[in-house]
């Protein structure tokens, strides 16, 4: 059994809590700049460990637990990336978390700090780098690659041999066709169907690439 500390306390953190508990692990507490009662209101009495300033002061106290960055809004990807890099630099522990309701091929790789939520399917030869979110019900088919800090929302279908660069976001229900390359820092809106490559730093809304 592993013990975790969550950073963040919004809706995504609550979903992360559910995966962690479902897998038989425990949560020591959470840090956030605001003491939000979303956990208590959902029937979980988590320890509030303080704001982020308090967190920085007490890092050395938590060398026997694992951390999870538990906020996941698409406009917070850079915050997630910077925080993860800083925490790794000072020696914080991260590990992959994969819901026991999901299937991941033995030949696939999930990096530290990444969480794979409930009922995902990760097929053969997939590589998912560190500090990613693979949200509930998503499918990632053979030999695809997900770059670090990226967020794959609920019920996304990523077909075979797709490459998604770091710091990218794919909205709920999107479908990405085979052999597509998605650049870094890309945002793909919910429900989009992607049939063409997308360069770095672009937004793709439905079937239109923003200028």
PDB file of N, CA and C in Angstrom, residues 101-155:
ATOM      1  N   UNK A 101      -9.482  -0.597 -12.533  1.00  0.00           N
ATOM      2  CA  UNK A 101     -10.550  -0.857 -13.503  1.00  0.00           C
ATOM      3  C   UNK A 101     -10.083  -0.643 -14.940  1.00  0.00           C
ATOM      4  N   UNK A 102      -8.871  -0.141 -15.119  1.00  0.00           N
ATOM      5  CA  UNK A 102      -8.331   0.112 -16.461  1.00  0.00           C
ATOM      6  C   UNK A 102      -7.454  -1.041 -16.912  1.00  0.00           C
ATOM      7  N   UNK A 103      -7.295  -1.167 -18.229  1.00  0.00           N
ATOM      8  CA  UNK A 103      -6.388  -2.167 -18.793  1.00  0.00           C
ATOM      9  C   UNK A 103      -5.223  -1.461 -19.463  1.00  0.00           C
ATOM     10  N   UNK A 104      -4.006  -1.895 -19.112  1.00  0.00           N
ATOM     11  CA  UNK A 104      -2.798  -1.381 -19.763  1.00  0.00           C
ATOM     12  C   UNK A 104      -1.960  -2.578 -20.214  1.00  0.00           C
ATOM     13  N   UNK A 105      -1.613  -2.600 -21.476  1.00  0.00           N
ATOM     14  CA  UNK A 105      -0.777  -3.674 -22.000  1.00  0.00           C
ATOM     15  C   UNK A 105       0.543  -3.752 -21.232  1.00  0.00           C
ATOM     16  N   UNK A 106       1.028  -4.963 -21.054  1.00  0.00           N
ATOM     17  CA  UNK A 106       2.305  -5.151 -20.363  1.00  0.00           C
ATOM     18  C   UNK A 106       3.462  -4.500 -21.104  1.00  0.00           C
ATOM     19  N   UNK A 107       3.294  -4.266 -22.399  1.00  0.00           N
ATOM     20  CA  UNK A 107       4.369  -3.662 -23.179  1.00  0.00           C
ATOM     21  C   UNK A 107       4.302  -2.141 -23.207  1.00  0.00           C
ATOM     22  N   UNK A 108       3.315  -1.571 -22.540  1.00  0.00           N
ATOM     23  CA  UNK A 108       3.174  -0.114 -22.518  1.00  0.00           C
ATOM     24  C   UNK A 108       3.817   0.472 -21.271  1.00  0.00           C
ATOM     25  N   UNK A 109       4.056   1.783 -21.301  1.00  0.00           N
ATOM     26  CA  UNK A 109       4.764   2.466 -20.221  1.00  0.00           C
ATOM     27  C   UNK A 109       3.964   3.662 -19.765  1.00  0.00           C
ATOM     28  N   UNK A 110       3.848   3.811 -18.440  1.00  0.00           N
ATOM     29  CA  UNK A 110       3.216   4.979 -17.839  1.00  0.00           C
ATOM     30  C   UNK A 110       4.220   5.623 -16.896  1.00  0.00           C
ATOM     31  N   UNK A 111       4.497   6.912 -17.092  1.00  0.00           N
ATOM     32  CA  UNK A 111       5.530   7.602 -16.352  1.00  0.00           C
ATOM     33  C   UNK A 111       5.102   8.038 -14.959  1.00  0.00           C
ATOM     34  N   UNK A 112       6.068   8.396 -14.120  1.00  0.00           N
ATOM     35  CA  UNK A 112       5.776   8.844 -12.755  1.00  0.00           C
ATOM     36  C   UNK A 112       4.945  10.120 -12.743  1.00  0.00           C
ATOM     37  N   UNK A 113       4.060  10.213 -11.762  1.00  0.00           N
ATOM     38  CA  UNK A 113       3.210  11.396 -11.641  1.00  0.00           C
ATOM     39  C   UNK A 113       2.008  11.393 -12.549  1.00  0.00           C
ATOM     40  N   UNK A 114       1.908  10.384 -13.411  1.00  0.00           N
ATOM     41  CA  UNK A 114       0.752  10.251 -14.307  1.00  0.00           C
ATOM     42  C   UNK A 114      -0.334   9.438 -13.619  1.00  0.00           C
ATOM     43  N   UNK A 115      -1.583   9.836 -13.819  1.00  0.00           N
ATOM     44  CA  UNK A 115      -2.715   9.056 -13.322  1.00  0.00           C
ATOM     45  C   UNK A 115      -3.591   8.634 -14.489  1.00  0.00           C
ATOM     46  N   UNK A 116      -3.908   7.342 -14.507  1.00  0.00           N
ATOM     47  CA  UNK A 116      -4.842   6.772 -15.477  1.00  0.00           C
ATOM     48  C   UNK A 116      -6.115   6.470 -14.704  1.00  0.00           C
ATOM     49  N   UNK A 117      -7.185   7.160 -15.049  1.00  0.00           N
ATOM     50  CA  UNK A 117      -8.417   7.075 -14.289  1.00  0.00           C
ATOM     51  C   UNK A 117      -9.187   5.794 -14.645  1.00  0.00           C
ATOM     52  N   UNK A 118     -10.424   5.698 -14.163  1.00  0.00           N
ATOM     53  CA  UNK A 118     -11.197   4.470 -14.297  1.00  0.00           C
ATOM     54  C   UNK A 118     -11.542   4.141 -15.756  1.00  0.00           C
ATOM     55  N   UNK A 119     -11.503   2.831 -16.060  1.00  0.00           N
ATOM     56  CA  UNK A 119     -12.024   2.246 -17.287  1.00  0.00           C
ATOM     57  C   UNK A 119     -11.389   2.812 -18.557  1.00  0.00           C
ATOM     58  N   UNK A 120     -10.081   2.975 -18.507  1.00  0.00           N
ATOM     59  CA  UNK A 120      -9.314   3.330 -19.708  1.00  0.00           C
ATOM     60  C   UNK A 120      -8.749   2.060 -20.339  1.00  0.00           C
ATOM     61  N   UNK A 121      -8.437   2.156 -21.626  1.00  0.00           N
ATOM     62  CA  UNK A 121      -7.822   1.053 -22.360  1.00  0.00           C
ATOM     63  C   UNK A 121      -6.559   1.578 -23.028  1.00  0.00           C
ATOM     64  N   UNK A 122      -5.420   1.023 -22.617  1.00  0.00           N
ATOM     65  CA  UNK A 122      -4.119   1.427 -23.166  1.00  0.00           C
ATOM     66  C   UNK A 122      -3.532   0.205 -23.846  1.00  0.00           C
ATOM     67  N   UNK A 123      -3.487   0.218 -25.163  1.00  0.00           N
ATOM     68  CA  UNK A 123      -3.086  -0.970 -25.907  1.00  0.00           C
ATOM     69  C   UNK A 123      -1.564  -1.085 -26.051  1.00  0.00           C
ATOM     70  N   UNK A 124      -1.148  -2.053 -26.849  1.00  0.00           N
ATOM     71  CA  UNK A 124       0.240  -2.481 -26.919  1.00  0.00           C
ATOM     72  C   UNK A 124       1.167  -1.354 -27.402  1.00  0.00           C
ATOM     73  N   UNK A 125       2.333  -1.264 -26.764  1.00  0.00           N
ATOM     74  CA  UNK A 125       3.390  -0.378 -27.228  1.00  0.00           C
ATOM     75  C   UNK A 125       3.155   1.096 -27.035  1.00  0.00           C
ATOM     76  N   UNK A 126       2.255   1.467 -26.128  1.00  0.00           N
ATOM     77  CA  UNK A 126       1.971   2.894 -25.864  1.00  0.00           C
ATOM     78  C   UNK A 126       2.962   3.430 -24.833  1.00  0.00           C
ATOM     79  N   UNK A 127       3.396   4.660 -25.031  1.00  0.00           N
ATOM     80  CA  UNK A 127       4.257   5.338 -24.050  1.00  0.00           C
ATOM     81  C   UNK A 127       3.574   6.619 -23.590  1.00  0.00           C
ATOM     82  N   UNK A 128       3.349   6.714 -22.284  1.00  0.00           N
ATOM     83  CA  UNK A 128       2.752   7.902 -21.673  1.00  0.00           C
ATOM     84  C   UNK A 128       3.778   8.471 -20.706  1.00  0.00           C
ATOM     85  N   UNK A 129       4.219   9.672 -20.957  1.00  0.00           N
ATOM     86  CA  UNK A 129       5.299  10.259 -20.168  1.00  0.00           C
ATOM     87  C   UNK A 129       4.796  10.750 -18.812  1.00  0.00           C
ATOM     88  N   UNK A 130       5.672  11.429 -18.079  1.00  0.00           N
ATOM     89  CA  UNK A 130       5.385  11.819 -16.700  1.00  0.00           C
ATOM     90  C   UNK A 130       4.353  12.948 -16.608  1.00  0.00           C
ATOM     91  N   UNK A 131       3.663  12.963 -15.439  1.00  0.00           N
ATOM     92  CA  UNK A 131       2.779  14.071 -15.043  1.00  0.00           C
ATOM     93  C   UNK A 131       1.629  14.293 -16.023  1.00  0.00           C
ATOM     94  N   UNK A 132       1.101  13.201 -16.566  1.00  0.00           N
ATOM     95  CA  UNK A 132      -0.056  13.288 -17.467  1.00  0.00           C
ATOM     96  C   UNK A 132      -1.331  12.894 -16.726  1.00  0.00           C
ATOM     97  N   UNK A 133      -2.458  13.253 -17.307  1.00  0.00           N
ATOM     98  CA  UNK A 133      -3.770  12.769 -16.877  1.00  0.00           C
ATOM     99  C   UNK A 133      -4.403  12.050 -18.060  1.00  0.00           C
ATOM    100  N   UNK A 134      -4.776  10.783 -17.843  1.00  0.00           N
ATOM    101  CA  UNK A 134      -5.561  10.038 -18.822  1.00  0.00           C
ATOM    102  C   UNK A 134      -6.916   9.815 -18.164  1.00  0.00           C
ATOM    103  N   UNK A 135      -7.902  10.563 -18.598  1.00  0.00           N
ATOM    104  CA  UNK A 135      -9.154  10.587 -17.854  1.00  0.00           C
ATOM    105  C   UNK A 135     -10.079   9.438 -18.241  1.00  0.00           C
ATOM    106  N   UNK A 136     -11.138   9.295 -17.455  1.00  0.00           N
ATOM    107  CA  UNK A 136     -11.984   8.098 -17.467  1.00  0.00           C
ATOM    108  C   UNK A 136     -12.518   7.770 -18.866  1.00  0.00           C
ATOM    109  N   UNK A 137     -12.459   6.480 -19.203  1.00  0.00           N
ATOM    110  CA  UNK A 137     -13.073   5.984 -20.418  1.00  0.00           C
ATOM    111  C   UNK A 137     -12.293   6.215 -21.694  1.00  0.00           C
ATOM    112  N   UNK A 138     -11.065   6.713 -21.598  1.00  0.00           N
ATOM    113  CA  UNK A 138     -10.302   6.998 -22.812  1.00  0.00           C
ATOM    114  C   UNK A 138      -9.613   5.746 -23.346  1.00  0.00           C
ATOM    115  N   UNK A 139      -9.418   5.729 -24.665  1.00  0.00           N
ATOM    116  CA  UNK A 139      -8.751   4.630 -25.359  1.00  0.00           C
ATOM    117  C   UNK A 139      -7.527   5.192 -26.065  1.00  0.00           C
ATOM    118  N   UNK A 140      -6.384   4.556 -25.827  1.00  0.00           N
ATOM    119  CA  UNK A 140      -5.151   4.923 -26.539  1.00  0.00           C
ATOM    120  C   UNK A 140      -4.657   3.655 -27.229  1.00  0.00           C
ATOM    121  N   UNK A 141      -4.674   3.667 -28.544  1.00  0.00           N
ATOM    122  CA  UNK A 141      -4.378   2.442 -29.284  1.00  0.00           C
ATOM    123  C   UNK A 141      -2.877   2.287 -29.527  1.00  0.00           C
ATOM    124  N   UNK A 142      -2.539   1.215 -30.204  1.00  0.00           N
ATOM    125  CA  UNK A 142      -1.175   0.695 -30.301  1.00  0.00           C
ATOM    126  C   UNK A 142      -0.146   1.745 -30.714  1.00  0.00           C
ATOM    127  N   UNK A 143       0.995   1.702 -30.042  1.00  0.00           N
ATOM    128  CA  UNK A 143       2.212   2.438 -30.409  1.00  0.00           C
ATOM    129  C   UNK A 143       2.050   3.952 -30.417  1.00  0.00           C
ATOM    130  N   UNK A 144       1.095   4.442 -29.666  1.00  0.00           N
ATOM    131  CA  UNK A 144       0.936   5.895 -29.562  1.00  0.00           C
ATOM    132  C   UNK A 144       1.809   6.445 -28.447  1.00  0.00           C
ATOM    133  N   UNK A 145       2.004   7.748 -28.480  1.00  0.00           N
ATOM    134  CA  UNK A 145       2.908   8.427 -27.549  1.00  0.00           C
ATOM    135  C   UNK A 145       2.216   9.678 -27.021  1.00  0.00           C
ATOM    136  N   UNK A 146       2.244   9.843 -25.693  1.00  0.00           N
ATOM    137  CA  UNK A 146       1.676  11.024 -25.046  1.00  0.00           C
ATOM    138  C   UNK A 146       2.800  11.740 -24.309  1.00  0.00           C
ATOM    139  N   UNK A 147       3.098  12.972 -24.702  1.00  0.00           N
ATOM    140  CA  UNK A 147       4.205  13.717 -24.113  1.00  0.00           C
ATOM    141  C   UNK A 147       3.904  14.195 -22.695  1.00  0.00           C
ATOM    142  N   UNK A 148       4.951  14.548 -21.979  1.00  0.00           N
ATOM    143  CA  UNK A 148       4.842  14.921 -20.577  1.00  0.00           C
ATOM    144  C   UNK A 148       3.885  16.093 -20.350  1.00  0.00           C
ATOM    145  N   UNK A 149       3.221  16.028 -19.206  1.00  0.00           N
ATOM    146  CA  UNK A 149       2.309  17.082 -18.701  1.00  0.00           C
ATOM    147  C   UNK A 149       1.016  17.201 -19.511  1.00  0.00           C
ATOM    148  N   UNK A 150       0.765  16.288 -20.422  1.00  0.00           N
ATOM    149  CA  UNK A 150      -0.426  16.398 -21.263  1.00  0.00           C
ATOM    150  C   UNK A 150      -1.661  15.865 -20.538  1.00  0.00           C
ATOM    151  N   UNK A 151      -2.825  16.353 -20.959  1.00  0.00           N
ATOM    152  CA  UNK A 151      -4.095  15.944 -20.364  1.00  0.00           C
ATOM    153  C   UNK A 151      -4.988  15.386 -21.464  1.00  0.00           C
ATOM    154  N   UNK A 152      -5.395  14.143 -21.284  1.00  0.00           N
ATOM    155  CA  UNK A 152      -6.356  13.495 -22.172  1.00  0.00           C
ATOM    156  C   UNK A 152      -7.665  13.400 -21.392  1.00  0.00           C
ATOM    157  N   UNK A 153      -8.688  14.093 -21.856  1.00  0.00           N
ATOM    158  CA  UNK A 153      -9.942  14.189 -21.105  1.00  0.00           C
ATOM    159  C   UNK A 153     -10.769  12.912 -21.238  1.00  0.00           C
ATOM    160  N   UNK A 154     -11.986  12.953 -20.712  1.00  0.00           N
ATOM    161  CA  UNK A 154     -12.836  11.773 -20.672  1.00  0.00           C
ATOM    162  C   UNK A 154     -13.268  11.324 -22.068  1.00  0.00           C
ATOM    163  N   UNK A 155     -13.290   9.985 -22.226  1.00  0.00           N
ATOM    164  CA  UNK A 155     -13.852   9.346 -23.433  1.00  0.00           C
ATOM    165  C   UNK A 155     -13.199   9.808 -24.735  1.00  0.00           C
TER     166      UNK A 155
END
